[in-house]
Amino acid sequence: TDGIGYATARHLARLGMRVIIAGNNTGKAQEAVRQIQEETLNDKVEFLYCDLASLKSIRQFVQTFKKKKIPLHVLVNNAGVMMVPQRRTRDGFEEHFGLNYLGHFLLTNLLLDTMKESGSPGCCARVLTVSSATHYIAELDMEDLQGSRSYSPHGAYAQSKLALVLFTYHLQRLLAAQGSPVTANVVDPGVVNTDLYRHVFWGMRLIKKLFSWWFFKTPDEGAWTSVYAAVTPDLEGIGGRYLYNEKETKSLAVTYDLDLQRELWARSCQMTGITDVTPDTFSG
């Protein structure tokens, strides 16, 4: 409903796509829909409630969406919190890990069947997950994913963004092994001037205020790699890529660790209550 997500929705609506904005602030979402419709002259923009900090809400959203019986060609996993004080989601997960990562993990898995039906050879459906350069300095503590022993807002945020990269790579391996007409890529928007910085320490906020015009991208600029990944013919049938400034680049070395990808995926399935199809998919 704001920042990169709003800019991405507006760009896609301008291209004539049907856009559904999922968010947990009904008032802001309805205003976002109105503004986008007015600016783009595209009346195929709507809002559906979804709180990514609640597994129940995600499941309800998916049920509501599927009742519409419409195709899903592009899923943009964009929502998130950044460097918030230590707190928990409704399901008891540390908020960065629960909302930024597990929420998108569950949402994507519950929508995969619709995406597989929507895609076709030569016109794959696409999962785009927004990570961050912060993942380059992150560590994934498989023994303490919730930061129970020692909590760092920056460390928790970075870990959630690292988890999104690992998730995307494993998802792409599963999709490819299944022969699915769906691809999964990671998008790095760069350093963008959005409200996410409201929880960082005062010195960083001051620097942002003074020099945002120089160091920071605008939300429109930050959204462009997401839009590129959603529509460019250059990525047809191509997944498992980390994209920055519309170009493929290397993510942190550990993100290519297949065992770590598989371990995180299995643990995430347990946390969200879904079946892990990895053993059956790679049983051969």
PDB file of C-alpha atoms in Angstrom:
ATOM      1  CA  THR A   1       0.000   0.000   0.000  1.00  0.00           C
ATOM      2  CA  ASP A   2       3.039   2.286   0.002  1.00  0.00           C
ATOM      3  CA  GLY A   3       6.730   2.363  -0.861  1.00  0.00           C
ATOM      4  CA  ILE A   4       8.077  -0.198  -3.323  1.00  0.00           C
ATOM      5  CA  GLY A   5       4.919  -2.302  -3.213  1.00  0.00           C
ATOM      6  CA  TYR A   6       2.675   0.600  -4.151  1.00  0.00           C
ATOM      7  CA  ALA A   7       5.025   1.666  -6.944  1.00  0.00           C
ATOM      8  CA  THR A   8       5.195  -1.892  -8.286  1.00  0.00           C
ATOM      9  CA  ALA A   9       1.401  -2.214  -8.290  1.00  0.00           C
ATOM     10  CA  ARG A  10       1.049   1.117 -10.088  1.00  0.00           C
ATOM     11  CA  HIS A  11       3.601   0.195 -12.771  1.00  0.00           C
ATOM     12  CA  LEU A  12       1.928  -3.166 -13.431  1.00  0.00           C
ATOM     13  CA  ALA A  13      -1.517  -1.571 -13.536  1.00  0.00           C
ATOM     14  CA  ARG A  14      -0.207   0.959 -16.037  1.00  0.00           C
ATOM     15  CA  LEU A  15       0.768  -1.972 -18.255  1.00  0.00           C
ATOM     16  CA  GLY A  16      -2.853  -3.102 -18.224  1.00  0.00           C
ATOM     17  CA  MET A  17      -2.456  -6.026 -15.850  1.00  0.00           C
ATOM     18  CA  ARG A  18      -5.128  -7.014 -13.359  1.00  0.00           C
ATOM     19  CA  VAL A  19      -3.633  -6.232  -9.951  1.00  0.00           C
ATOM     20  CA  ILE A  20      -4.680  -7.454  -6.513  1.00  0.00           C
ATOM     21  CA  ILE A  21      -3.100  -5.630  -3.589  1.00  0.00           C
ATOM     22  CA  ALA A  22      -2.828  -7.759  -0.449  1.00  0.00           C
ATOM     23  CA  GLY A  23      -2.338  -5.856   2.798  1.00  0.00           C
ATOM     24  CA  ASN A  24      -3.433  -5.549   6.415  1.00  0.00           C
ATOM     25  CA  ASN A  25      -4.426  -1.862   6.441  1.00  0.00           C
ATOM     26  CA  THR A  26      -7.837  -1.646   4.793  1.00  0.00           C
ATOM     27  CA  GLY A  27      -7.999   2.152   4.782  1.00  0.00           C
ATOM     28  CA  LYS A  28      -4.576   2.619   3.175  1.00  0.00           C
ATOM     29  CA  ALA A  29      -5.232  -0.173   0.699  1.00  0.00           C
ATOM     30  CA  GLN A  30      -8.543   1.238  -0.467  1.00  0.00           C
ATOM     31  CA  GLU A  31      -6.922   4.637  -0.964  1.00  0.00           C
ATOM     32  CA  ALA A  32      -4.052   3.006  -2.863  1.00  0.00           C
ATOM     33  CA  VAL A  33      -6.530   1.242  -5.142  1.00  0.00           C
ATOM     34  CA  ARG A  34      -8.383   4.504  -5.777  1.00  0.00           C
ATOM     35  CA  GLN A  35      -5.199   6.393  -6.600  1.00  0.00           C
ATOM     36  CA  ILE A  36      -3.848   3.699  -8.907  1.00  0.00           C
ATOM     37  CA  GLN A  37      -7.148   3.352 -10.746  1.00  0.00           C
ATOM     38  CA  GLU A  38      -7.366   7.114 -11.167  1.00  0.00           C
ATOM     39  CA  GLU A  39      -3.781   7.524 -12.354  1.00  0.00           C
ATOM     40  CA  THR A  40      -3.601   4.500 -14.675  1.00  0.00           C
ATOM     41  CA  LEU A  41      -7.229   4.450 -15.880  1.00  0.00           C
ATOM     42  CA  ASN A  42      -7.143   0.723 -15.084  1.00  0.00           C
ATOM     43  CA  ASP A  43     -10.223  -0.366 -13.132  1.00  0.00           C
ATOM     44  CA  LYS A  44      -8.869  -3.910 -12.733  1.00  0.00           C
ATOM     45  CA  VAL A  45      -7.146  -3.030  -9.447  1.00  0.00           C
ATOM     46  CA  GLU A  46      -8.564  -4.331  -6.178  1.00  0.00           C
ATOM     47  CA  PHE A  47      -7.711  -5.075  -2.556  1.00  0.00           C
ATOM     48  CA  LEU A  48      -7.939  -8.270  -0.537  1.00  0.00           C
ATOM     49  CA  TYR A  49      -7.134  -8.338   3.172  1.00  0.00           C
ATOM     50  CA  CYS A  50      -4.098 -10.388   4.181  1.00  0.00           C
ATOM     51  CA  ASP A  51      -2.052 -10.099   7.376  1.00  0.00           C
ATOM     52  CA  LEU A  52       1.282 -11.804   6.720  1.00  0.00           C
ATOM     53  CA  ALA A  53       1.917 -11.905  10.469  1.00  0.00           C
ATOM     54  CA  SER A  54      -0.937 -14.409  10.821  1.00  0.00           C
ATOM     55  CA  LEU A  55      -0.914 -17.884   9.258  1.00  0.00           C
ATOM     56  CA  LYS A  56      -4.705 -18.008   9.658  1.00  0.00           C
ATOM     57  CA  SER A  57      -5.135 -14.730   7.778  1.00  0.00           C
ATOM     58  CA  ILE A  58      -2.894 -15.970   4.948  1.00  0.00           C
ATOM     59  CA  ARG A  59      -4.987 -19.122   4.582  1.00  0.00           C
ATOM     60  CA  GLN A  60      -8.196 -17.058   4.568  1.00  0.00           C
ATOM     61  CA  PHE A  61      -6.754 -14.755   1.909  1.00  0.00           C
ATOM     62  CA  VAL A  62      -5.856 -17.704  -0.314  1.00  0.00           C
ATOM     63  CA  GLN A  63      -9.364 -19.146   0.058  1.00  0.00           C
ATOM     64  CA  THR A  64     -10.904 -15.787  -0.886  1.00  0.00           C
ATOM     65  CA  PHE A  65      -8.589 -15.402  -3.861  1.00  0.00           C
ATOM     66  CA  LYS A  66      -9.254 -18.905  -5.179  1.00  0.00           C
ATOM     67  CA  LYS A  67     -13.009 -18.358  -5.016  1.00  0.00           C
ATOM     68  CA  LYS A  68     -12.535 -15.687  -7.670  1.00  0.00           C
ATOM     69  CA  LYS A  69     -11.356 -18.413 -10.067  1.00  0.00           C
ATOM     70  CA  ILE A  70      -8.939 -16.116 -11.868  1.00  0.00           C
ATOM     71  CA  PRO A  71      -5.414 -16.947 -13.079  1.00  0.00           C
ATOM     72  CA  LEU A  72      -2.293 -15.856 -11.221  1.00  0.00           C
ATOM     73  CA  HIS A  73       0.608 -15.106 -13.528  1.00  0.00           C
ATOM     74  CA  VAL A  74       2.822 -13.015 -11.222  1.00  0.00           C
ATOM     75  CA  LEU A  75       3.184 -13.155  -7.438  1.00  0.00           C
ATOM     76  CA  VAL A  76       5.275 -10.348  -5.927  1.00  0.00           C
ATOM     77  CA  ASN A  77       6.391 -11.124  -2.359  1.00  0.00           C
ATOM     78  CA  ASN A  78       7.157  -7.585  -1.268  1.00  0.00           C
ATOM     79  CA  ALA A  79       5.815  -6.908   2.246  1.00  0.00           C
ATOM     80  CA  GLY A  80       8.033  -6.590   5.281  1.00  0.00           C
ATOM     81  CA  VAL A  81       9.142  -4.902   8.485  1.00  0.00           C
ATOM     82  CA  MET A  82      12.658  -3.663   9.161  1.00  0.00           C
ATOM     83  CA  MET A  83      14.636  -3.464  12.405  1.00  0.00           C
ATOM     84  CA  VAL A  84      11.579  -3.415  14.656  1.00  0.00           C
ATOM     85  CA  PRO A  85      11.893  -3.964  18.428  1.00  0.00           C
ATOM     86  CA  GLN A  86      11.737  -7.577  19.537  1.00  0.00           C
ATOM     87  CA  ARG A  87       8.152  -8.753  19.245  1.00  0.00           C
ATOM     88  CA  ARG A  88       6.144 -11.738  18.063  1.00  0.00           C
ATOM     89  CA  THR A  89       3.604 -12.478  15.358  1.00  0.00           C
ATOM     90  CA  ARG A  90       0.184 -13.901  16.231  1.00  0.00           C
ATOM     91  CA  ASP A  91       1.651 -17.386  15.877  1.00  0.00           C
ATOM     92  CA  GLY A  92       4.552 -16.661  18.219  1.00  0.00           C
ATOM     93  CA  PHE A  93       7.313 -16.213  15.632  1.00  0.00           C
ATOM     94  CA  GLU A  94       9.925 -13.451  15.854  1.00  0.00           C
ATOM     95  CA  GLU A  95       8.373 -10.731  13.694  1.00  0.00           C
ATOM     96  CA  HIS A  96      11.060 -10.354  11.019  1.00  0.00           C
ATOM     97  CA  PHE A  97      11.296 -14.112  10.499  1.00  0.00           C
ATOM     98  CA  GLY A  98       7.554 -14.678  10.822  1.00  0.00           C
ATOM     99  CA  LEU A  99       6.293 -11.843   8.625  1.00  0.00           C
ATOM    100  CA  ASN A 100       9.113 -11.190   6.151  1.00  0.00           C
ATOM    101  CA  TYR A 101       9.927 -14.842   5.579  1.00  0.00           C
ATOM    102  CA  LEU A 102       7.402 -17.403   6.859  1.00  0.00           C
ATOM    103  CA  GLY A 103       4.416 -15.334   5.736  1.00  0.00           C
ATOM    104  CA  HIS A 104       5.690 -15.252   2.168  1.00  0.00           C
ATOM    105  CA  PHE A 105       6.767 -18.896   2.364  1.00  0.00           C
ATOM    106  CA  LEU A 106       3.248 -20.038   3.257  1.00  0.00           C
ATOM    107  CA  LEU A 107       1.510 -17.646   0.866  1.00  0.00           C
ATOM    108  CA  THR A 108       3.624 -18.805  -2.067  1.00  0.00           C
ATOM    109  CA  ASN A 109       3.161 -22.503  -1.336  1.00  0.00           C
ATOM    110  CA  LEU A 110      -0.617 -22.156  -0.991  1.00  0.00           C
ATOM    111  CA  LEU A 111      -0.839 -20.320  -4.324  1.00  0.00           C
ATOM    112  CA  LEU A 112       1.472 -22.603  -6.306  1.00  0.00           C
ATOM    113  CA  ASP A 113      -1.315 -24.824  -7.619  1.00  0.00           C
ATOM    114  CA  THR A 114      -3.084 -21.785  -9.094  1.00  0.00           C
ATOM    115  CA  MET A 115       0.166 -20.535 -10.598  1.00  0.00           C
ATOM    116  CA  LYS A 116       0.903 -23.933 -12.148  1.00  0.00           C
ATOM    117  CA  GLU A 117      -2.555 -23.901 -13.752  1.00  0.00           C
ATOM    118  CA  SER A 118      -2.006 -20.330 -14.965  1.00  0.00           C
ATOM    119  CA  GLY A 119       1.406 -20.882 -16.532  1.00  0.00           C
ATOM    120  CA  SER A 120       2.142 -22.718 -19.742  1.00  0.00           C
ATOM    121  CA  PRO A 121       5.213 -23.658 -21.794  1.00  0.00           C
ATOM    122  CA  GLY A 122       6.552 -20.450 -23.260  1.00  0.00           C
ATOM    123  CA  CYS A 123       4.527 -18.334 -20.831  1.00  0.00           C
ATOM    124  CA  CYS A 124       5.557 -19.298 -17.302  1.00  0.00           C
ATOM    125  CA  ALA A 125       3.944 -17.827 -14.217  1.00  0.00           C
ATOM    126  CA  ARG A 126       6.487 -15.982 -12.069  1.00  0.00           C
ATOM    127  CA  VAL A 127       7.220 -15.753  -8.332  1.00  0.00           C
ATOM    128  CA  LEU A 128       9.243 -12.635  -7.471  1.00  0.00           C
ATOM    129  CA  THR A 129      10.556 -12.300  -3.937  1.00  0.00           C
ATOM    130  CA  VAL A 130      12.032  -9.019  -2.734  1.00  0.00           C
ATOM    131  CA  SER A 131      15.159  -9.513  -0.638  1.00  0.00           C
ATOM    132  CA  SER A 132      17.883  -7.005   0.212  1.00  0.00           C
ATOM    133  CA  ALA A 133      21.631  -6.456   0.024  1.00  0.00           C
ATOM    134  CA  THR A 134      21.469  -6.813   3.799  1.00  0.00           C
ATOM    135  CA  HIS A 135      21.449 -10.571   3.235  1.00  0.00           C
ATOM    136  CA  TYR A 136      25.176 -10.344   2.348  1.00  0.00           C
ATOM    137  CA  ILE A 137      26.034  -9.700   5.996  1.00  0.00           C
ATOM    138  CA  ALA A 138      23.460 -12.079   7.465  1.00  0.00           C
ATOM    139  CA  GLU A 139      23.868 -15.362   9.285  1.00  0.00           C
ATOM    140  CA  LEU A 140      21.229 -18.071   9.465  1.00  0.00           C
ATOM    141  CA  ASP A 141      21.177 -19.623  12.931  1.00  0.00           C
ATOM    142  CA  MET A 142      19.266 -22.867  12.411  1.00  0.00           C
ATOM    143  CA  GLU A 143      19.433 -23.522  16.164  1.00  0.00           C
ATOM    144  CA  ASP A 144      17.852 -20.161  17.047  1.00  0.00           C
ATOM    145  CA  LEU A 145      15.836 -18.836  14.091  1.00  0.00           C
ATOM    146  CA  GLN A 146      13.644 -16.837  16.487  1.00  0.00           C
ATOM    147  CA  GLY A 147      16.520 -14.905  18.072  1.00  0.00           C
ATOM    148  CA  SER A 148      15.581 -16.173  21.525  1.00  0.00           C
ATOM    149  CA  ARG A 149      19.121 -16.277  22.906  1.00  0.00           C
ATOM    150  CA  SER A 150      20.196 -12.816  21.752  1.00  0.00           C
ATOM    151  CA  TYR A 151      18.122 -10.399  19.709  1.00  0.00           C
ATOM    152  CA  SER A 152      19.466  -7.844  17.265  1.00  0.00           C
ATOM    153  CA  PRO A 153      16.944  -5.920  15.124  1.00  0.00           C
ATOM    154  CA  HIS A 154      19.483  -5.594  12.316  1.00  0.00           C
ATOM    155  CA  GLY A 155      20.540  -9.239  12.576  1.00  0.00           C
ATOM    156  CA  ALA A 156      16.938 -10.456  12.593  1.00  0.00           C
ATOM    157  CA  TYR A 157      16.061  -8.349   9.548  1.00  0.00           C
ATOM    158  CA  ALA A 158      19.151  -9.523   7.648  1.00  0.00           C
ATOM    159  CA  GLN A 159      18.438 -13.169   8.526  1.00  0.00           C
ATOM    160  CA  SER A 160      14.880 -12.886   7.171  1.00  0.00           C
ATOM    161  CA  LYS A 161      16.217 -11.514   3.875  1.00  0.00           C
ATOM    162  CA  LEU A 162      18.826 -14.287   3.678  1.00  0.00           C
ATOM    163  CA  ALA A 163      16.098 -16.869   4.295  1.00  0.00           C
ATOM    164  CA  LEU A 164      14.098 -15.446   1.362  1.00  0.00           C
ATOM    165  CA  VAL A 165      17.027 -16.041  -1.001  1.00  0.00           C
ATOM    166  CA  LEU A 166      17.506 -19.637   0.192  1.00  0.00           C
ATOM    167  CA  PHE A 167      13.754 -20.213  -0.107  1.00  0.00           C
ATOM    168  CA  THR A 168      13.648 -18.912  -3.673  1.00  0.00           C
ATOM    169  CA  TYR A 169      16.533 -21.066  -4.865  1.00  0.00           C
ATOM    170  CA  HIS A 170      15.048 -24.223  -3.371  1.00  0.00           C
ATOM    171  CA  LEU A 171      11.614 -23.356  -4.739  1.00  0.00           C
ATOM    172  CA  GLN A 172      13.094 -22.994  -8.212  1.00  0.00           C
ATOM    173  CA  ARG A 173      14.799 -26.389  -7.914  1.00  0.00           C
ATOM    174  CA  LEU A 174      11.475 -27.988  -6.936  1.00  0.00           C
ATOM    175  CA  LEU A 175       9.591 -26.306  -9.767  1.00  0.00           C
ATOM    176  CA  ALA A 176      12.197 -27.308 -12.334  1.00  0.00           C
ATOM    177  CA  ALA A 177      12.271 -30.912 -11.109  1.00  0.00           C
ATOM    178  CA  GLN A 178       8.469 -31.076 -11.337  1.00  0.00           C
ATOM    179  CA  GLY A 179       8.456 -29.605 -14.832  1.00  0.00           C
ATOM    180  CA  SER A 180       6.177 -26.813 -13.615  1.00  0.00           C
ATOM    181  CA  PRO A 181       5.457 -23.781 -15.826  1.00  0.00           C
ATOM    182  CA  VAL A 182       6.429 -21.484 -12.933  1.00  0.00           C
ATOM    183  CA  THR A 183       9.719 -19.747 -12.190  1.00  0.00           C
ATOM    184  CA  ALA A 184      11.061 -18.143  -9.004  1.00  0.00           C
ATOM    185  CA  ASN A 185      13.563 -15.283  -8.802  1.00  0.00           C
ATOM    186  CA  VAL A 186      14.897 -12.910  -6.141  1.00  0.00           C
ATOM    187  CA  VAL A 187      14.826  -9.142  -6.547  1.00  0.00           C
ATOM    188  CA  ASP A 188      17.151  -6.684  -4.783  1.00  0.00           C
ATOM    189  CA  PRO A 189      15.607  -3.183  -5.032  1.00  0.00           C
ATOM    190  CA  GLY A 190      18.685  -1.384  -3.708  1.00  0.00           C
ATOM    191  CA  VAL A 191      18.613   1.288  -0.995  1.00  0.00           C
ATOM    192  CA  VAL A 192      15.201   2.914  -1.293  1.00  0.00           C
ATOM    193  CA  ASN A 193      13.732   5.929   0.490  1.00  0.00           C
ATOM    194  CA  THR A 194      10.684   4.402   2.214  1.00  0.00           C
ATOM    195  CA  ASP A 195       9.012   4.439   5.640  1.00  0.00           C
ATOM    196  CA  LEU A 196      10.752   1.179   6.568  1.00  0.00           C
ATOM    197  CA  TYR A 197      13.569   3.260   8.075  1.00  0.00           C
ATOM    198  CA  ARG A 198      11.392   4.642  10.863  1.00  0.00           C
ATOM    199  CA  HIS A 199      12.740   2.029  13.316  1.00  0.00           C
ATOM    200  CA  VAL A 200      16.463   2.566  12.676  1.00  0.00           C
ATOM    201  CA  PHE A 201      18.554   4.608  15.119  1.00  0.00           C
ATOM    202  CA  TRP A 202      18.276   8.404  14.996  1.00  0.00           C
ATOM    203  CA  GLY A 203      21.664   8.951  13.317  1.00  0.00           C
ATOM    204  CA  MET A 204      20.680   6.830  10.343  1.00  0.00           C
ATOM    205  CA  ARG A 205      17.346   8.638  10.084  1.00  0.00           C
ATOM    206  CA  LEU A 206      19.187  11.974  10.058  1.00  0.00           C
ATOM    207  CA  ILE A 207      21.536  10.813   7.300  1.00  0.00           C
ATOM    208  CA  LYS A 208      18.544   9.575   5.324  1.00  0.00           C
ATOM    209  CA  LYS A 209      16.775  12.911   5.710  1.00  0.00           C
ATOM    210  CA  LEU A 210      19.823  14.942   4.647  1.00  0.00           C
ATOM    211  CA  PHE A 211      21.153  12.778   1.838  1.00  0.00           C
ATOM    212  CA  SER A 212      18.248  10.666   0.589  1.00  0.00           C
ATOM    213  CA  TRP A 213      18.308  12.537  -2.731  1.00  0.00           C
ATOM    214  CA  TRP A 214      21.877  11.332  -3.282  1.00  0.00           C
ATOM    215  CA  PHE A 215      22.175   7.846  -1.736  1.00  0.00           C
ATOM    216  CA  PHE A 216      18.635   6.530  -1.895  1.00  0.00           C
ATOM    217  CA  LYS A 217      16.471   5.456  -4.797  1.00  0.00           C
ATOM    218  CA  THR A 218      12.893   6.665  -5.005  1.00  0.00           C
ATOM    219  CA  PRO A 219      10.184   3.996  -4.548  1.00  0.00           C
ATOM    220  CA  ASP A 220       9.564   4.131  -8.312  1.00  0.00           C
ATOM    221  CA  GLU A 221      13.241   3.440  -8.982  1.00  0.00           C
ATOM    222  CA  GLY A 222      13.303   0.703  -6.345  1.00  0.00           C
ATOM    223  CA  ALA A 223      10.285  -0.994  -7.910  1.00  0.00           C
ATOM    224  CA  TRP A 224      11.748  -1.153 -11.383  1.00  0.00           C
ATOM    225  CA  THR A 225      13.663  -4.428 -10.990  1.00  0.00           C
ATOM    226  CA  SER A 226      10.470  -6.081  -9.691  1.00  0.00           C
ATOM    227  CA  VAL A 227       8.559  -4.812 -12.713  1.00  0.00           C
ATOM    228  CA  TYR A 228      11.365  -5.947 -15.024  1.00  0.00           C
ATOM    229  CA  ALA A 229      11.364  -9.426 -13.490  1.00  0.00           C
ATOM    230  CA  ALA A 230       7.573  -9.599 -13.810  1.00  0.00           C
ATOM    231  CA  VAL A 231       7.315  -8.793 -17.512  1.00  0.00           C
ATOM    232  CA  THR A 232      10.617  -9.022 -19.401  1.00  0.00           C
ATOM    233  CA  PRO A 233      10.762 -11.690 -22.122  1.00  0.00           C
ATOM    234  CA  ASP A 234      14.461 -12.093 -21.252  1.00  0.00           C
ATOM    235  CA  LEU A 235      13.500 -14.103 -18.141  1.00  0.00           C
ATOM    236  CA  GLU A 236      10.933 -16.374 -19.785  1.00  0.00           C
ATOM    237  CA  GLY A 237      11.424 -19.833 -18.312  1.00  0.00           C
ATOM    238  CA  ILE A 238      14.423 -18.683 -16.253  1.00  0.00           C
ATOM    239  CA  GLY A 239      14.495 -18.925 -12.457  1.00  0.00           C
ATOM    240  CA  GLY A 240      16.854 -19.149  -9.530  1.00  0.00           C
ATOM    241  CA  ARG A 241      18.390 -15.751 -10.278  1.00  0.00           C
ATOM    242  CA  TYR A 242      19.322 -12.874  -7.958  1.00  0.00           C
ATOM    243  CA  LEU A 243      18.489  -9.632  -9.789  1.00  0.00           C
ATOM    244  CA  TYR A 244      19.821  -6.165  -9.025  1.00  0.00           C
ATOM    245  CA  ASN A 245      19.345  -3.168 -11.321  1.00  0.00           C
ATOM    246  CA  GLU A 246      17.701  -5.472 -13.872  1.00  0.00           C
ATOM    247  CA  LYS A 247      20.799  -7.670 -14.065  1.00  0.00           C
ATOM    248  CA  GLU A 248      21.698 -11.046 -12.632  1.00  0.00           C
ATOM    249  CA  THR A 249      24.309 -10.949  -9.893  1.00  0.00           C
ATOM    250  CA  LYS A 250      25.685 -13.318  -7.278  1.00  0.00           C
ATOM    251  CA  SER A 251      24.073 -13.585  -3.876  1.00  0.00           C
ATOM    252  CA  LEU A 252      25.927 -14.571  -0.693  1.00  0.00           C
ATOM    253  CA  ALA A 253      27.923 -17.775  -1.222  1.00  0.00           C
ATOM    254  CA  VAL A 254      26.049 -19.721   1.467  1.00  0.00           C
ATOM    255  CA  THR A 255      22.746 -19.229  -0.383  1.00  0.00           C
ATOM    256  CA  TYR A 256      23.921 -21.805  -2.951  1.00  0.00           C
ATOM    257  CA  ASP A 257      24.344 -24.482  -0.254  1.00  0.00           C
ATOM    258  CA  LEU A 258      21.770 -27.111  -1.302  1.00  0.00           C
ATOM    259  CA  ASP A 259      21.760 -28.801   2.106  1.00  0.00           C
ATOM    260  CA  LEU A 260      21.053 -25.521   3.882  1.00  0.00           C
ATOM    261  CA  GLN A 261      18.295 -24.701   1.387  1.00  0.00           C
ATOM    262  CA  ARG A 262      16.702 -28.076   2.016  1.00  0.00           C
ATOM    263  CA  GLU A 263      17.062 -27.831   5.820  1.00  0.00           C
ATOM    264  CA  LEU A 264      15.475 -24.379   5.974  1.00  0.00           C
ATOM    265  CA  TRP A 265      12.650 -25.489   3.666  1.00  0.00           C
ATOM    266  CA  ALA A 266      11.906 -28.547   5.803  1.00  0.00           C
ATOM    267  CA  ARG A 267      11.884 -26.490   8.998  1.00  0.00           C
ATOM    268  CA  SER A 268       9.647 -23.883   7.368  1.00  0.00           C
ATOM    269  CA  CYS A 269       7.157 -26.560   6.335  1.00  0.00           C
ATOM    270  CA  GLN A 270       6.995 -27.749   9.938  1.00  0.00           C
ATOM    271  CA  MET A 271       6.463 -24.210  11.241  1.00  0.00           C
ATOM    272  CA  THR A 272       3.686 -23.401   8.774  1.00  0.00           C
ATOM    273  CA  GLY A 273       1.986 -26.801   8.811  1.00  0.00           C
ATOM    274  CA  ILE A 274       2.385 -27.760   5.171  1.00  0.00           C
ATOM    275  CA  THR A 275       3.737 -30.932   3.569  1.00  0.00           C
ATOM    276  CA  ASP A 276       7.359 -30.961   2.487  1.00  0.00           C
ATOM    277  CA  VAL A 277       7.357 -32.336  -1.073  1.00  0.00           C
ATOM    278  CA  THR A 278      11.153 -32.258  -1.339  1.00  0.00           C
ATOM    279  CA  PRO A 279      11.789 -35.945  -0.477  1.00  0.00           C
ATOM    280  CA  ASP A 280       9.304 -37.182  -3.089  1.00  0.00           C
ATOM    281  CA  THR A 281      10.445 -34.683  -5.724  1.00  0.00           C
ATOM    282  CA  PHE A 282      14.128 -35.632  -5.451  1.00  0.00           C
ATOM    283  CA  SER A 283      13.682 -39.281  -4.434  1.00  0.00           C
ATOM    284  CA  GLY A 284      15.363 -40.419  -7.646  1.00  0.00           C
TER     285      GLY A 284
END
